[in-house]
Amino acid sequence: MSGTYTPNNQEEISQFIYDSYQANKPIEIVTFNSKPIGRSIQCSQTLDLRKNSGVIEYAPEELFIKVKAGTPLIDILEILKSKKQSLGFEPVDLGYLYNGKSNYGSIGGVTSCNLSGPRRFKSGALRDHLLGFTAVNGKGECIKSGGTVVKNVTGYDLSKLLAGSYGTLSVLTELVFKVVPEPEYAETFVLYDLNPKKAMEAFSVAMKTSLEVSGACFYSKKNTEFLRLNDIDSSKSVTAFRIEGPKKSVQERIVSLTKIFKEIKEKTVLELYQSNLFWKITANLECFSNSQNLVAKISLPPTETAGFISQFCEDDIMDINNKYFVDWAGGLVFLEINDKDPSYLILEKIKKFCKEKGSHITIIKANDNLRRTGFFVSTSDENIKILAAKIKQSFDPKSILNPGKIYAGI
Amino acid sequence: MSLIMPEPDQLTLDNSESIIADLRKISKNVLSEEEEKAVYETDGLSVHRQRPIAVVLPETTKEVSEVLKYCYRNNIKVVPRGAGTGLSGGALPLKDSVLVSLGKFNKILDVDFDNRCVITQPGVTNLSITGAVQHEGFYYAPDPSSQIACSIGGNISTNAGGVHSLKYGVTTNNVLGIEMVLIDGTIIRLGGKNLDPEGYDLLGIMTGSEGLLAVITEITVRILKKPQSVRAVLIGFNTNDDAGNCVAEIISSGIIPAGMEIMDKPLIIATDNFAKAGYPRDVEILLIVELDGTESEVDTLINRVLEIAKKNKASYNRASESDEERLRFWKGRKAAFTALGVISPDYICMDGSIPRKKLGNVLNEIASLSKKYGLSVANCFHAGDGNLHPLIMFDSNNAKELKKAEAFGADILKYCVKVGGVLTGEHGVGIEKRDLMCEMFNNDDIQQQLSLKKAFDEKSLLNPGKVFPVLHRCAEEGRVHIHKGKTRHPDLPRF
């Protein structure tokens, strides 16, 4: 067995993995190859899941959809849209980041990466919306967990573990997602020209209100050119707050935000169309569209973000000038690191910062060399790695599923 | 009542005295006298009782680590315990076990409004977290009915829910980080004040693991700002189907209520008598819908809900005009368990989750099972998230009635699984529903979960005999479970 195998259904997936298990042959798992994320995998077999595709059951009034894992995410979003529903974690289209154009990939791929958009800090991550799954483990056995209901504590919550496991524990075959009603209306309140520290303070102020902000991001003034929206002045830094709900309620809350930030002179409001466009561009990381450099995301306690920015992103005195933006109301920084520092010393410094401040870094785009030899996620506690290795073994005893994708040797 | 638990280890029992002496070298809080241990012999599932070798109440994470390391080296079973309010027997001691109570881990360590989180020790009660942040208008969202007594550590173990989980999620959606101790004494910190894990989501797997994977010693939860406005509406119906259709239509119209509860007639009468909530007594089914948000948003949604109710043949409706009135609407529902205790000497509380659209079917099935078994039943239902709590009434002085009530309960849960639901929504499997796991999972599913358990606890020393059938193969357990049906679903405390 070598080359690419494209099974039609779960039975064929199970048989292929069983045979590979018997033969000790590792497998790289792909669907549309839309996300070259994680460490490189060196193996002769590729399992392509694109044919295991289709909606199994969609129950709008029950707020769930059950799909085969190879289903294109864009198809699912269109089906949900027809019933004015969506996926609550605000799916991310990383096609722009990797290839300069839209490519959502498959629902299974997005699940394996636990990718969540700007609404994450309010509505939860992808893993919070995954109600259940069927998968094939590293021995070729079909396993399931969860169901179609929101409240469920029947056995271990394996959905959480498989979301974000990058295909290293099992091959997902069927997924059940909770769905949510689409917001009726939305507007975005924008403050201009804040420095990063002031922007982080503004996030903190807004998040302490009951205005239910559902998006809060910051673009520094050196990273706004790509925001080609009619109602945005892209010559200044942009601090944006999204408000969603019934129109009257949205407008009342925008008025409240205007009052709270009355001291700040330069501000504007993006109405529905422009607002939706702004957050789509933000969710899809379009500011890094087709970037040739390394791109990382750093998850931080919001109060540590201003300090992180001045050390690693932007500081006039220290002459630091990396392209970045901040999402999740200050909880997430996306940072581009220029290839001119081939040894990536900055990564080691960021890892050290993360260890001290209770945060972590994930490299979401890297060149082939770094993907082969470098780290993918920063895990400073060796005991977590030991536990991760045992968990990997409990699902995939011969380490044949995406070996080494998250950690070298695991 | 007999309950099959793992065979006690004779060597451990023979060495009890030396074990107690060794534990005293680690912790000054070791209870070994029978009357001291009596407090810990059961949890909220009080029909099963067993005293352990000793109860240890450590005061620091290091002490927990030392106790576990000692037990690991000496192959001694360990049962962790929070507040002991769990309804599924998850904290029932084993005869040859050391019970580790987190009762002395009772402090809130950090209230951080800027990062919108609280760091707490696991023995702190659920409601105390809200208590520590409400002066700034914040609260902790999951609100199980036992929130005044249950501990946050226990909430993580059973992934506790409450009445607001459709909109605000259950425990797993509201926990940011933990510190935990593995059975070999290794201390690990997961997550913290930031979002999402590095590598595998170990925090996600720990939540709802019922004390089988590690002992939790510190917890970081996220806190939310209270909504500007909250109103509730009472809606009465004459049939189960009308109520079920109304619930489905509210949801499919795009409204996500903060809470949506259903009670049937026996419970309407019992709770209204008990709490004087002002419920209509001439309806068969009562729905409470709570909506929150800005004032205008809530007013708009209330009107939409009332329109939907009218369309679905509601025979009664009333929207709260003040917060006092809203709280009165809830007063009856929240007293449901207590109110039922007044009219029946004993009852069993079940905890299945079902798809919302199956509500009518399930209520009708419960009614016909009630006739079949000759036992009365009252139903309350978290309609928003599909979590059903049928309360089966019986008299424990009559041994036959207890047996019938257990069989009735098992039949309800099997029916929940049959219509696409699950065995337990928020109480946990524990020992109560352990032998029904094979109704939902096949042998490969169970074996995978057991393999995962071994990744954390290779010797199976941590809380053994819980969650999974004691005989590891479903086929074998299926036989046991048919013959020994009497071991399931005992009565529950009234709190």
PDB file of N, CA and C in Angstrom, chain B residues 344-381:
ATOM      1  N   SER B 344     -45.248  12.764  48.271  1.00  0.00           N
ATOM      2  CA  SER B 344     -44.887  11.350  48.128  1.00  0.00           C
ATOM      3  C   SER B 344     -43.771  11.016  49.116  1.00  0.00           C
ATOM      4  N   PRO B 345     -43.851   9.861  49.786  1.00  0.00           N
ATOM      5  CA  PRO B 345     -42.800   9.528  50.757  1.00  0.00           C
ATOM      6  C   PRO B 345     -41.418   9.421  50.100  1.00  0.00           C
ATOM      7  N   ASP B 346     -41.366   8.895  48.892  1.00  0.00           N
ATOM      8  CA  ASP B 346     -40.081   8.752  48.190  1.00  0.00           C
ATOM      9  C   ASP B 346     -40.284   8.999  46.700  1.00  0.00           C
ATOM     10  N   TYR B 347     -39.214   9.383  46.033  1.00  0.00           N
ATOM     11  CA  TYR B 347     -39.289   9.451  44.573  1.00  0.00           C
ATOM     12  C   TYR B 347     -37.892   9.266  43.989  1.00  0.00           C
ATOM     13  N   ILE B 348     -37.868   8.849  42.743  1.00  0.00           N
ATOM     14  CA  ILE B 348     -36.616   8.726  41.997  1.00  0.00           C
ATOM     15  C   ILE B 348     -36.594   9.851  40.969  1.00  0.00           C
ATOM     16  N   CYS B 349     -35.447  10.531  40.852  1.00  0.00           N
ATOM     17  CA  CYS B 349     -35.319  11.591  39.849  1.00  0.00           C
ATOM     18  C   CYS B 349     -34.471  11.070  38.699  1.00  0.00           C
ATOM     19  N   MET B 350     -35.027  11.015  37.506  1.00  0.00           N
ATOM     20  CA  MET B 350     -34.269  10.560  36.345  1.00  0.00           C
ATOM     21  C   MET B 350     -33.659  11.777  35.623  1.00  0.00           C
ATOM     22  N   ASP B 351     -32.776  11.511  34.652  1.00  0.00           N
ATOM     23  CA  ASP B 351     -32.013  12.609  34.049  1.00  0.00           C
ATOM     24  C   ASP B 351     -31.666  12.332  32.588  1.00  0.00           C
ATOM     25  N   GLY B 352     -32.651  11.999  31.764  1.00  0.00           N
ATOM     26  CA  GLY B 352     -32.332  11.749  30.353  1.00  0.00           C
ATOM     27  C   GLY B 352     -32.329  13.038  29.548  1.00  0.00           C
ATOM     28  N   SER B 353     -31.576  13.048  28.439  1.00  0.00           N
ATOM     29  CA  SER B 353     -31.668  14.163  27.495  1.00  0.00           C
ATOM     30  C   SER B 353     -32.277  13.630  26.210  1.00  0.00           C
ATOM     31  N   ILE B 354     -33.193  14.399  25.608  1.00  0.00           N
ATOM     32  CA  ILE B 354     -33.855  13.942  24.395  1.00  0.00           C
ATOM     33  C   ILE B 354     -33.919  15.088  23.378  1.00  0.00           C
ATOM     34  N   PRO B 355     -34.080  14.736  22.090  1.00  0.00           N
ATOM     35  CA  PRO B 355     -34.331  15.806  21.122  1.00  0.00           C
ATOM     36  C   PRO B 355     -35.655  16.492  21.493  1.00  0.00           C
ATOM     37  N   ARG B 356     -35.680  17.813  21.422  1.00  0.00           N
ATOM     38  CA  ARG B 356     -36.873  18.562  21.851  1.00  0.00           C
ATOM     39  C   ARG B 356     -38.156  18.084  21.176  1.00  0.00           C
ATOM     40  N   LYS B 357     -38.040  17.752  19.862  1.00  0.00           N
ATOM     41  CA  LYS B 357     -39.269  17.401  19.139  1.00  0.00           C
ATOM     42  C   LYS B 357     -39.880  16.086  19.623  1.00  0.00           C
ATOM     43  N   LYS B 358     -39.118  15.320  20.390  1.00  0.00           N
ATOM     44  CA  LYS B 358     -39.627  14.044  20.893  1.00  0.00           C
ATOM     45  C   LYS B 358     -40.325  14.204  22.239  1.00  0.00           C
ATOM     46  N   LEU B 359     -40.413  15.429  22.725  1.00  0.00           N
ATOM     47  CA  LEU B 359     -40.967  15.649  24.064  1.00  0.00           C
ATOM     48  C   LEU B 359     -42.352  15.033  24.214  1.00  0.00           C
ATOM     49  N   GLY B 360     -43.249  15.321  23.243  1.00  0.00           N
ATOM     50  CA  GLY B 360     -44.616  14.788  23.307  1.00  0.00           C
ATOM     51  C   GLY B 360     -44.584  13.269  23.398  1.00  0.00           C
ATOM     52  N   ASN B 361     -43.805  12.619  22.507  1.00  0.00           N
ATOM     53  CA  ASN B 361     -43.701  11.143  22.512  1.00  0.00           C
ATOM     54  C   ASN B 361     -43.232  10.628  23.863  1.00  0.00           C
ATOM     55  N   VAL B 362     -42.176  11.278  24.390  1.00  0.00           N
ATOM     56  CA  VAL B 362     -41.579  10.772  25.626  1.00  0.00           C
ATOM     57  C   VAL B 362     -42.565  10.947  26.780  1.00  0.00           C
ATOM     58  N   LEU B 363     -43.244  12.087  26.849  1.00  0.00           N
ATOM     59  CA  LEU B 363     -44.216  12.293  27.933  1.00  0.00           C
ATOM     60  C   LEU B 363     -45.362  11.280  27.823  1.00  0.00           C
ATOM     61  N   ASN B 364     -45.796  11.013  26.580  1.00  0.00           N
ATOM     62  CA  ASN B 364     -46.862  10.025  26.408  1.00  0.00           C
ATOM     63  C   ASN B 364     -46.390   8.631  26.828  1.00  0.00           C
ATOM     64  N   GLU B 365     -45.130   8.298  26.473  1.00  0.00           N
ATOM     65  CA  GLU B 365     -44.565   6.991  26.857  1.00  0.00           C
ATOM     66  C   GLU B 365     -44.460   6.882  28.379  1.00  0.00           C
ATOM     67  N   ILE B 366     -44.027   7.966  29.010  1.00  0.00           N
ATOM     68  CA  ILE B 366     -43.904   7.951  30.477  1.00  0.00           C
ATOM     69  C   ILE B 366     -45.281   7.732  31.103  1.00  0.00           C
ATOM     70  N   ALA B 367     -46.317   8.382  30.520  1.00  0.00           N
ATOM     71  CA  ALA B 367     -47.673   8.214  31.055  1.00  0.00           C
ATOM     72  C   ALA B 367     -48.119   6.762  30.937  1.00  0.00           C
ATOM     73  N   SER B 368     -47.797   6.127  29.801  1.00  0.00           N
ATOM     74  CA  SER B 368     -48.257   4.740  29.676  1.00  0.00           C
ATOM     75  C   SER B 368     -47.422   3.804  30.563  1.00  0.00           C
ATOM     76  N   LEU B 369     -46.132   4.112  30.746  1.00  0.00           N
ATOM     77  CA  LEU B 369     -45.316   3.302  31.678  1.00  0.00           C
ATOM     78  C   LEU B 369     -45.830   3.477  33.104  1.00  0.00           C
ATOM     79  N   SER B 370     -46.283   4.687  33.414  1.00  0.00           N
ATOM     80  CA  SER B 370     -46.818   4.967  34.749  1.00  0.00           C
ATOM     81  C   SER B 370     -48.016   4.051  35.022  1.00  0.00           C
ATOM     82  N   LYS B 371     -48.864   3.891  34.005  1.00  0.00           N
ATOM     83  CA  LYS B 371     -50.025   2.988  34.152  1.00  0.00           C
ATOM     84  C   LYS B 371     -49.548   1.546  34.307  1.00  0.00           C
ATOM     85  N   LYS B 372     -48.560   1.172  33.457  1.00  0.00           N
ATOM     86  CA  LYS B 372     -48.068  -0.209  33.465  1.00  0.00           C
ATOM     87  C   LYS B 372     -47.506  -0.582  34.843  1.00  0.00           C
ATOM     88  N   TYR B 373     -46.733   0.330  35.419  1.00  0.00           N
ATOM     89  CA  TYR B 373     -46.085   0.020  36.699  1.00  0.00           C
ATOM     90  C   TYR B 373     -46.962   0.380  37.898  1.00  0.00           C
ATOM     91  N   GLY B 374     -48.049   1.108  37.659  1.00  0.00           N
ATOM     92  CA  GLY B 374     -48.935   1.486  38.764  1.00  0.00           C
ATOM     93  C   GLY B 374     -48.290   2.480  39.720  1.00  0.00           C
ATOM     94  N   LEU B 375     -47.382   3.313  39.190  1.00  0.00           N
ATOM     95  CA  LEU B 375     -46.720   4.327  40.029  1.00  0.00           C
ATOM     96  C   LEU B 375     -46.956   5.711  39.423  1.00  0.00           C
ATOM     97  N   SER B 376     -47.175   6.701  40.291  1.00  0.00           N
ATOM     98  CA  SER B 376     -47.381   8.063  39.788  1.00  0.00           C
ATOM     99  C   SER B 376     -46.046   8.670  39.371  1.00  0.00           C
ATOM    100  N   VAL B 377     -46.137   9.620  38.447  1.00  0.00           N
ATOM    101  CA  VAL B 377     -44.923  10.295  38.008  1.00  0.00           C
ATOM    102  C   VAL B 377     -45.238  11.772  37.770  1.00  0.00           C
ATOM    103  N   ALA B 378     -44.264  12.622  38.068  1.00  0.00           N
ATOM    104  CA  ALA B 378     -44.386  14.044  37.753  1.00  0.00           C
ATOM    105  C   ALA B 378     -43.184  14.392  36.892  1.00  0.00           C
ATOM    106  N   ASN B 379     -43.358  15.352  35.980  1.00  0.00           N
ATOM    107  CA  ASN B 379     -42.263  15.644  35.052  1.00  0.00           C
ATOM    108  C   ASN B 379     -41.868  17.109  35.066  1.00  0.00           C
ATOM    109  N   CYS B 380     -40.577  17.349  35.204  1.00  0.00           N
ATOM    110  CA  CYS B 380     -40.087  18.677  34.855  1.00  0.00           C
ATOM    111  C   CYS B 380     -39.002  18.490  33.797  1.00  0.00           C
ATOM    112  N   PHE B 381     -38.848  19.507  32.978  1.00  0.00           N
ATOM    113  CA  PHE B 381     -38.093  19.327  31.745  1.00  0.00           C
ATOM    114  C   PHE B 381     -37.411  20.638  31.399  1.00  0.00           C
TER     115      PHE B 381
END
